[in-house]
JSON list of C-alpha atoms in Angstrom, two decimals:
[
{"chain": "A", "resi": 516, "resn": "UNK", "atom": "CA", "xyz": [36.75, -13.50, -23.70]},
{"chain": "A", "resi": 517, "resn": "UNK", "atom": "CA", "xyz": [33.12, -14.55, -23.90]},
{"chain": "A", "resi": 518, "resn": "UNK", "atom": "CA", "xyz": [31.91, -17.96, -22.82]},
{"chain": "A", "resi": 519, "resn": "UNK", "atom": "CA", "xyz": [28.49, -17.72, -24.51]},
{"chain": "A", "resi": 520, "resn": "UNK", "atom": "CA", "xyz": [29.71, -18.40, -28.06]},
{"chain": "A", "resi": 521, "resn": "UNK", "atom": "CA", "xyz": [30.37, -22.10, -28.09]},
{"chain": "A", "resi": 522, "resn": "UNK", "atom": "CA", "xyz": [32.30, -24.65, -26.07]},
{"chain": "A", "resi": 523, "resn": "UNK", "atom": "CA", "xyz": [35.49, -22.60, -25.68]},
{"chain": "A", "resi": 524, "resn": "UNK", "atom": "CA", "xyz": [36.13, -18.93, -24.91]},
{"chain": "A", "resi": 525, "resn": "UNK", "atom": "CA", "xyz": [36.54, -16.54, -27.84]},
{"chain": "A", "resi": 526, "resn": "UNK", "atom": "CA", "xyz": [38.10, -13.09, -28.12]},
{"chain": "A", "resi": 527, "resn": "UNK", "atom": "CA", "xyz": [35.52, -10.37, -28.58]},
{"chain": "A", "resi": 528, "resn": "UNK", "atom": "CA", "xyz": [34.96, -6.62, -28.33]},
{"chain": "A", "resi": 529, "resn": "UNK", "atom": "CA", "xyz": [33.76, -4.91, -25.18]},
{"chain": "A", "resi": 530, "resn": "UNK", "atom": "CA", "xyz": [30.01, -4.35, -25.31]},
{"chain": "A", "resi": 531, "resn": "UNK", "atom": "CA", "xyz": [26.74, -4.16, -23.48]},
{"chain": "A", "resi": 532, "resn": "UNK", "atom": "CA", "xyz": [23.26, -2.71, -23.30]},
{"chain": "A", "resi": 533, "resn": "UNK", "atom": "CA", "xyz": [22.32, 0.91, -22.62]},
{"chain": "A", "resi": 534, "resn": "UNK", "atom": "CA", "xyz": [20.93, 1.28, -19.11]},
{"chain": "A", "resi": 535, "resn": "UNK", "atom": "CA", "xyz": [17.88, 3.51, -18.54]},
{"chain": "A", "resi": 536, "resn": "UNK", "atom": "CA", "xyz": [18.94, 7.16, -18.56]},
{"chain": "A", "resi": 537, "resn": "UNK", "atom": "CA", "xyz": [22.31, 6.50, -20.24]},
{"chain": "A", "resi": 538, "resn": "UNK", "atom": "CA", "xyz": [23.45, 7.67, -23.64]},
{"chain": "A", "resi": 539, "resn": "UNK", "atom": "CA", "xyz": [25.71, 5.56, -25.87]},
{"chain": "A", "resi": 540, "resn": "UNK", "atom": "CA", "xyz": [28.93, 7.30, -24.71]},
{"chain": "A", "resi": 541, "resn": "UNK", "atom": "CA", "xyz": [28.07, 6.73, -21.04]},
{"chain": "A", "resi": 542, "resn": "UNK", "atom": "CA", "xyz": [27.32, 3.08, -21.81]},
{"chain": "A", "resi": 543, "resn": "UNK", "atom": "CA", "xyz": [30.67, 2.67, -23.58]},
{"chain": "A", "resi": 544, "resn": "UNK", "atom": "CA", "xyz": [32.55, 4.24, -20.65]},
{"chain": "A", "resi": 545, "resn": "UNK", "atom": "CA", "xyz": [30.72, 2.04, -18.10]},
{"chain": "A", "resi": 546, "resn": "UNK", "atom": "CA", "xyz": [31.14, -1.19, -20.07]},
{"chain": "A", "resi": 547, "resn": "UNK", "atom": "CA", "xyz": [34.82, -0.48, -20.79]},
{"chain": "A", "resi": 548, "resn": "UNK", "atom": "CA", "xyz": [35.41, 0.06, -17.07]},
{"chain": "A", "resi": 549, "resn": "UNK", "atom": "CA", "xyz": [33.44, -3.06, -16.08]},
{"chain": "A", "resi": 550, "resn": "UNK", "atom": "CA", "xyz": [34.86, -5.43, -18.69]},
{"chain": "A", "resi": 551, "resn": "UNK", "atom": "CA", "xyz": [38.42, -4.17, -19.18]},
{"chain": "A", "resi": 552, "resn": "UNK", "atom": "CA", "xyz": [39.15, -1.95, -16.20]},
{"chain": "A", "resi": 553, "resn": "UNK", "atom": "CA", "xyz": [39.97, 0.97, -18.51]},
{"chain": "A", "resi": 554, "resn": "UNK", "atom": "CA", "xyz": [38.87, 4.57, -18.36]},
{"chain": "A", "resi": 555, "resn": "UNK", "atom": "CA", "xyz": [37.66, 5.39, -21.86]},
{"chain": "A", "resi": 556, "resn": "UNK", "atom": "CA", "xyz": [37.06, 9.14, -21.79]},
{"chain": "A", "resi": 557, "resn": "UNK", "atom": "CA", "xyz": [39.40, 9.62, -24.75]},
{"chain": "A", "resi": 558, "resn": "UNK", "atom": "CA", "xyz": [37.46, 7.13, -26.92]},
{"chain": "A", "resi": 559, "resn": "UNK", "atom": "CA", "xyz": [35.78, 8.41, -30.07]},
{"chain": "A", "resi": 560, "resn": "UNK", "atom": "CA", "xyz": [32.76, 7.15, -31.97]},
{"chain": "A", "resi": 561, "resn": "UNK", "atom": "CA", "xyz": [33.68, 5.62, -35.32]},
{"chain": "A", "resi": 562, "resn": "UNK", "atom": "CA", "xyz": [31.73, 7.00, -38.28]},
{"chain": "A", "resi": 563, "resn": "UNK", "atom": "CA", "xyz": [28.89, 4.95, -39.74]},
{"chain": "A", "resi": 564, "resn": "UNK", "atom": "CA", "xyz": [25.24, 4.16, -39.15]},
{"chain": "A", "resi": 565, "resn": "UNK", "atom": "CA", "xyz": [24.43, 2.37, -35.89]},
{"chain": "A", "resi": 566, "resn": "UNK", "atom": "CA", "xyz": [24.20, -1.40, -36.41]},
{"chain": "A", "resi": 567, "resn": "UNK", "atom": "CA", "xyz": [21.26, -3.67, -35.66]},
{"chain": "A", "resi": 568, "resn": "UNK", "atom": "CA", "xyz": [22.64, -6.49, -33.51]},
{"chain": "A", "resi": 569, "resn": "UNK", "atom": "CA", "xyz": [19.99, -8.98, -34.55]},
{"chain": "A", "resi": 570, "resn": "UNK", "atom": "CA", "xyz": [17.29, -7.85, -36.94]},
{"chain": "A", "resi": 571, "resn": "UNK", "atom": "CA", "xyz": [15.20, -10.96, -36.20]},
{"chain": "A", "resi": 572, "resn": "UNK", "atom": "CA", "xyz": [14.73, -9.95, -32.56]},
{"chain": "A", "resi": 573, "resn": "UNK", "atom": "CA", "xyz": [15.53, -6.22, -32.28]},
{"chain": "A", "resi": 574, "resn": "UNK", "atom": "CA", "xyz": [14.00, -3.16, -33.89]},
{"chain": "A", "resi": 575, "resn": "UNK", "atom": "CA", "xyz": [16.51, -0.32, -34.26]},
{"chain": "A", "resi": 576, "resn": "UNK", "atom": "CA", "xyz": [15.95, 2.92, -36.19]},
{"chain": "A", "resi": 577, "resn": "UNK", "atom": "CA", "xyz": [19.48, 3.90, -37.20]},
{"chain": "A", "resi": 578, "resn": "UNK", "atom": "CA", "xyz": [18.18, 7.24, -38.56]},
{"chain": "A", "resi": 579, "resn": "UNK", "atom": "CA", "xyz": [17.14, 8.04, -34.97]},
{"chain": "A", "resi": 580, "resn": "UNK", "atom": "CA", "xyz": [20.53, 6.95, -33.59]},
{"chain": "A", "resi": 581, "resn": "UNK", "atom": "CA", "xyz": [19.23, 3.61, -32.29]},
{"chain": "A", "resi": 582, "resn": "UNK", "atom": "CA", "xyz": [21.36, 0.49, -32.51]},
{"chain": "A", "resi": 583, "resn": "UNK", "atom": "CA", "xyz": [24.96, -0.49, -31.83]},
{"chain": "A", "resi": 584, "resn": "UNK", "atom": "CA", "xyz": [27.46, 2.39, -31.81]},
{"chain": "A", "resi": 585, "resn": "UNK", "atom": "CA", "xyz": [31.13, 1.58, -32.34]},
{"chain": "A", "resi": 586, "resn": "UNK", "atom": "CA", "xyz": [33.81, 3.40, -30.33]},
{"chain": "A", "resi": 587, "resn": "UNK", "atom": "CA", "xyz": [37.60, 3.18, -30.55]},
{"chain": "A", "resi": 588, "resn": "UNK", "atom": "CA", "xyz": [40.56, 4.34, -28.46]},
{"chain": "A", "resi": 589, "resn": "UNK", "atom": "CA", "xyz": [44.10, 5.08, -29.44]},
{"chain": "A", "resi": 590, "resn": "UNK", "atom": "CA", "xyz": [46.51, 3.81, -26.80]},
{"chain": "A", "resi": 591, "resn": "UNK", "atom": "CA", "xyz": [49.80, 5.56, -26.15]},
{"chain": "A", "resi": 592, "resn": "UNK", "atom": "CA", "xyz": [52.16, 2.60, -26.04]},
{"chain": "A", "resi": 593, "resn": "UNK", "atom": "CA", "xyz": [55.92, 2.32, -26.05]},
{"chain": "A", "resi": 594, "resn": "UNK", "atom": "CA", "xyz": [57.36, -0.42, -28.22]},
{"chain": "A", "resi": 595, "resn": "UNK", "atom": "CA", "xyz": [59.18, -1.77, -25.15]},
{"chain": "A", "resi": 596, "resn": "UNK", "atom": "CA", "xyz": [55.76, -2.50, -23.59]},
{"chain": "A", "resi": 597, "resn": "UNK", "atom": "CA", "xyz": [54.81, -4.96, -26.33]},
{"chain": "A", "resi": 598, "resn": "UNK", "atom": "CA", "xyz": [56.33, -8.43, -26.28]},
{"chain": "A", "resi": 599, "resn": "UNK", "atom": "CA", "xyz": [56.13, -11.04, -29.04]},
{"chain": "A", "resi": 600, "resn": "UNK", "atom": "CA", "xyz": [54.96, -14.43, -27.80]},
{"chain": "A", "resi": 601, "resn": "UNK", "atom": "CA", "xyz": [56.21, -17.80, -29.08]},
{"chain": "A", "resi": 602, "resn": "UNK", "atom": "CA", "xyz": [53.11, -18.09, -31.30]},
{"chain": "A", "resi": 603, "resn": "UNK", "atom": "CA", "xyz": [53.99, -14.73, -32.97]},
{"chain": "A", "resi": 604, "resn": "UNK", "atom": "CA", "xyz": [51.14, -12.93, -31.19]},
{"chain": "A", "resi": 605, "resn": "UNK", "atom": "CA", "xyz": [51.83, -9.72, -29.30]},
{"chain": "A", "resi": 606, "resn": "UNK", "atom": "CA", "xyz": [51.06, -9.04, -25.66]},
{"chain": "A", "resi": 607, "resn": "UNK", "atom": "CA", "xyz": [51.08, -5.75, -23.78]},
{"chain": "A", "resi": 608, "resn": "UNK", "atom": "CA", "xyz": [53.18, -5.90, -20.60]},
{"chain": "A", "resi": 609, "resn": "UNK", "atom": "CA", "xyz": [53.41, -2.27, -19.61]},
{"chain": "A", "resi": 610, "resn": "UNK", "atom": "CA", "xyz": [51.15, 0.15, -17.80]},
{"chain": "A", "resi": 611, "resn": "UNK", "atom": "CA", "xyz": [48.38, 2.29, -19.23]},
{"chain": "A", "resi": 612, "resn": "UNK", "atom": "CA", "xyz": [47.08, 5.56, -17.83]},
{"chain": "A", "resi": 613, "resn": "UNK", "atom": "CA", "xyz": [43.57, 4.88, -16.58]},
{"chain": "A", "resi": 614, "resn": "UNK", "atom": "CA", "xyz": [44.00, 1.10, -16.24]},
{"chain": "A", "resi": 615, "resn": "UNK", "atom": "CA", "xyz": [42.06, 0.38, -13.06]},
{"chain": "A", "resi": 616, "resn": "UNK", "atom": "CA", "xyz": [42.76, -3.30, -12.59]},
{"chain": "A", "resi": 617, "resn": "UNK", "atom": "CA", "xyz": [45.25, -5.91, -13.61]},
{"chain": "A", "resi": 618, "resn": "UNK", "atom": "CA", "xyz": [44.24, -7.12, -17.05]},
{"chain": "A", "resi": 619, "resn": "UNK", "atom": "CA", "xyz": [45.65, -9.09, -19.92]},
{"chain": "A", "resi": 620, "resn": "UNK", "atom": "CA", "xyz": [45.71, -7.00, -23.06]},
{"chain": "A", "resi": 621, "resn": "UNK", "atom": "CA", "xyz": [46.49, -8.92, -26.20]},
{"chain": "A", "resi": 622, "resn": "UNK", "atom": "CA", "xyz": [46.94, -7.42, -29.65]},
{"chain": "A", "resi": 623, "resn": "UNK", "atom": "CA", "xyz": [45.95, -9.15, -32.85]},
{"chain": "A", "resi": 624, "resn": "UNK", "atom": "CA", "xyz": [46.89, -8.30, -36.39]},
{"chain": "A", "resi": 625, "resn": "UNK", "atom": "CA", "xyz": [43.53, -7.21, -37.84]},
{"chain": "A", "resi": 626, "resn": "UNK", "atom": "CA", "xyz": [43.28, -10.06, -40.35]},
{"chain": "A", "resi": 627, "resn": "UNK", "atom": "CA", "xyz": [43.77, -12.58, -37.54]},
{"chain": "A", "resi": 628, "resn": "UNK", "atom": "CA", "xyz": [41.20, -10.79, -35.39]},
{"chain": "A", "resi": 629, "resn": "UNK", "atom": "CA", "xyz": [38.60, -11.01, -38.15]},
{"chain": "A", "resi": 630, "resn": "UNK", "atom": "CA", "xyz": [39.21, -14.75, -38.52]},
{"chain": "A", "resi": 631, "resn": "UNK", "atom": "CA", "xyz": [39.29, -15.45, -34.76]},
{"chain": "A", "resi": 632, "resn": "UNK", "atom": "CA", "xyz": [35.92, -14.01, -33.82]},
{"chain": "A", "resi": 633, "resn": "UNK", "atom": "CA", "xyz": [32.58, -15.71, -34.43]},
{"chain": "A", "resi": 634, "resn": "UNK", "atom": "CA", "xyz": [30.86, -12.43, -33.49]},
{"chain": "A", "resi": 635, "resn": "UNK", "atom": "CA", "xyz": [29.39, -10.46, -36.40]},
{"chain": "A", "resi": 636, "resn": "UNK", "atom": "CA", "xyz": [29.46, -7.25, -34.34]},
{"chain": "A", "resi": 637, "resn": "UNK", "atom": "CA", "xyz": [33.18, -7.61, -33.64]},
{"chain": "A", "resi": 638, "resn": "UNK", "atom": "CA", "xyz": [33.89, -8.23, -37.33]},
{"chain": "A", "resi": 639, "resn": "UNK", "atom": "CA", "xyz": [31.78, -5.18, -38.22]},
{"chain": "A", "resi": 640, "resn": "UNK", "atom": "CA", "xyz": [33.62, -3.06, -35.63]},
{"chain": "A", "resi": 641, "resn": "UNK", "atom": "CA", "xyz": [36.97, -4.10, -37.11]},
{"chain": "A", "resi": 642, "resn": "UNK", "atom": "CA", "xyz": [35.83, -3.19, -40.63]},
{"chain": "A", "resi": 643, "resn": "UNK", "atom": "CA", "xyz": [34.53, 0.21, -39.44]},
{"chain": "A", "resi": 644, "resn": "UNK", "atom": "CA", "xyz": [37.80, 0.92, -37.66]},
{"chain": "A", "resi": 645, "resn": "UNK", "atom": "CA", "xyz": [39.78, -0.05, -40.76]},
{"chain": "A", "resi": 646, "resn": "UNK", "atom": "CA", "xyz": [37.63, 2.26, -42.89]},
{"chain": "A", "resi": 647, "resn": "UNK", "atom": "CA", "xyz": [38.40, 5.04, -40.39]},
{"chain": "A", "resi": 648, "resn": "UNK", "atom": "CA", "xyz": [42.18, 4.60, -40.31]},
{"chain": "A", "resi": 649, "resn": "UNK", "atom": "CA", "xyz": [42.93, 3.60, -43.91]}
]
């Protein structure tokens, strides 16, 4: 949840900036570990041109691979690990290989996720993932 998008926390994707000497995959693995406590070696890059996070302030040449890259992971979950909450949302209550710290993992139906986030990058990531799986 990010506190920099208004007066109350919002659900958002994991993300961050590339550190000097890192490539996009290394950045994704580091940020996923820092923000979610997950090892993300099995993540894959979703097809599509890199995104420009804010064209008013950033210059990104997508033809050169610059910009926001979107990665996804498939989690191996058992149905017994997912519990429906009173509000009809789903919450993961099992264990995941590679989970390095105690974390709350909540699942959203994709339509709800699109409506819940004020972040254009999260909405774009959801649409790219849908294009990949459908």
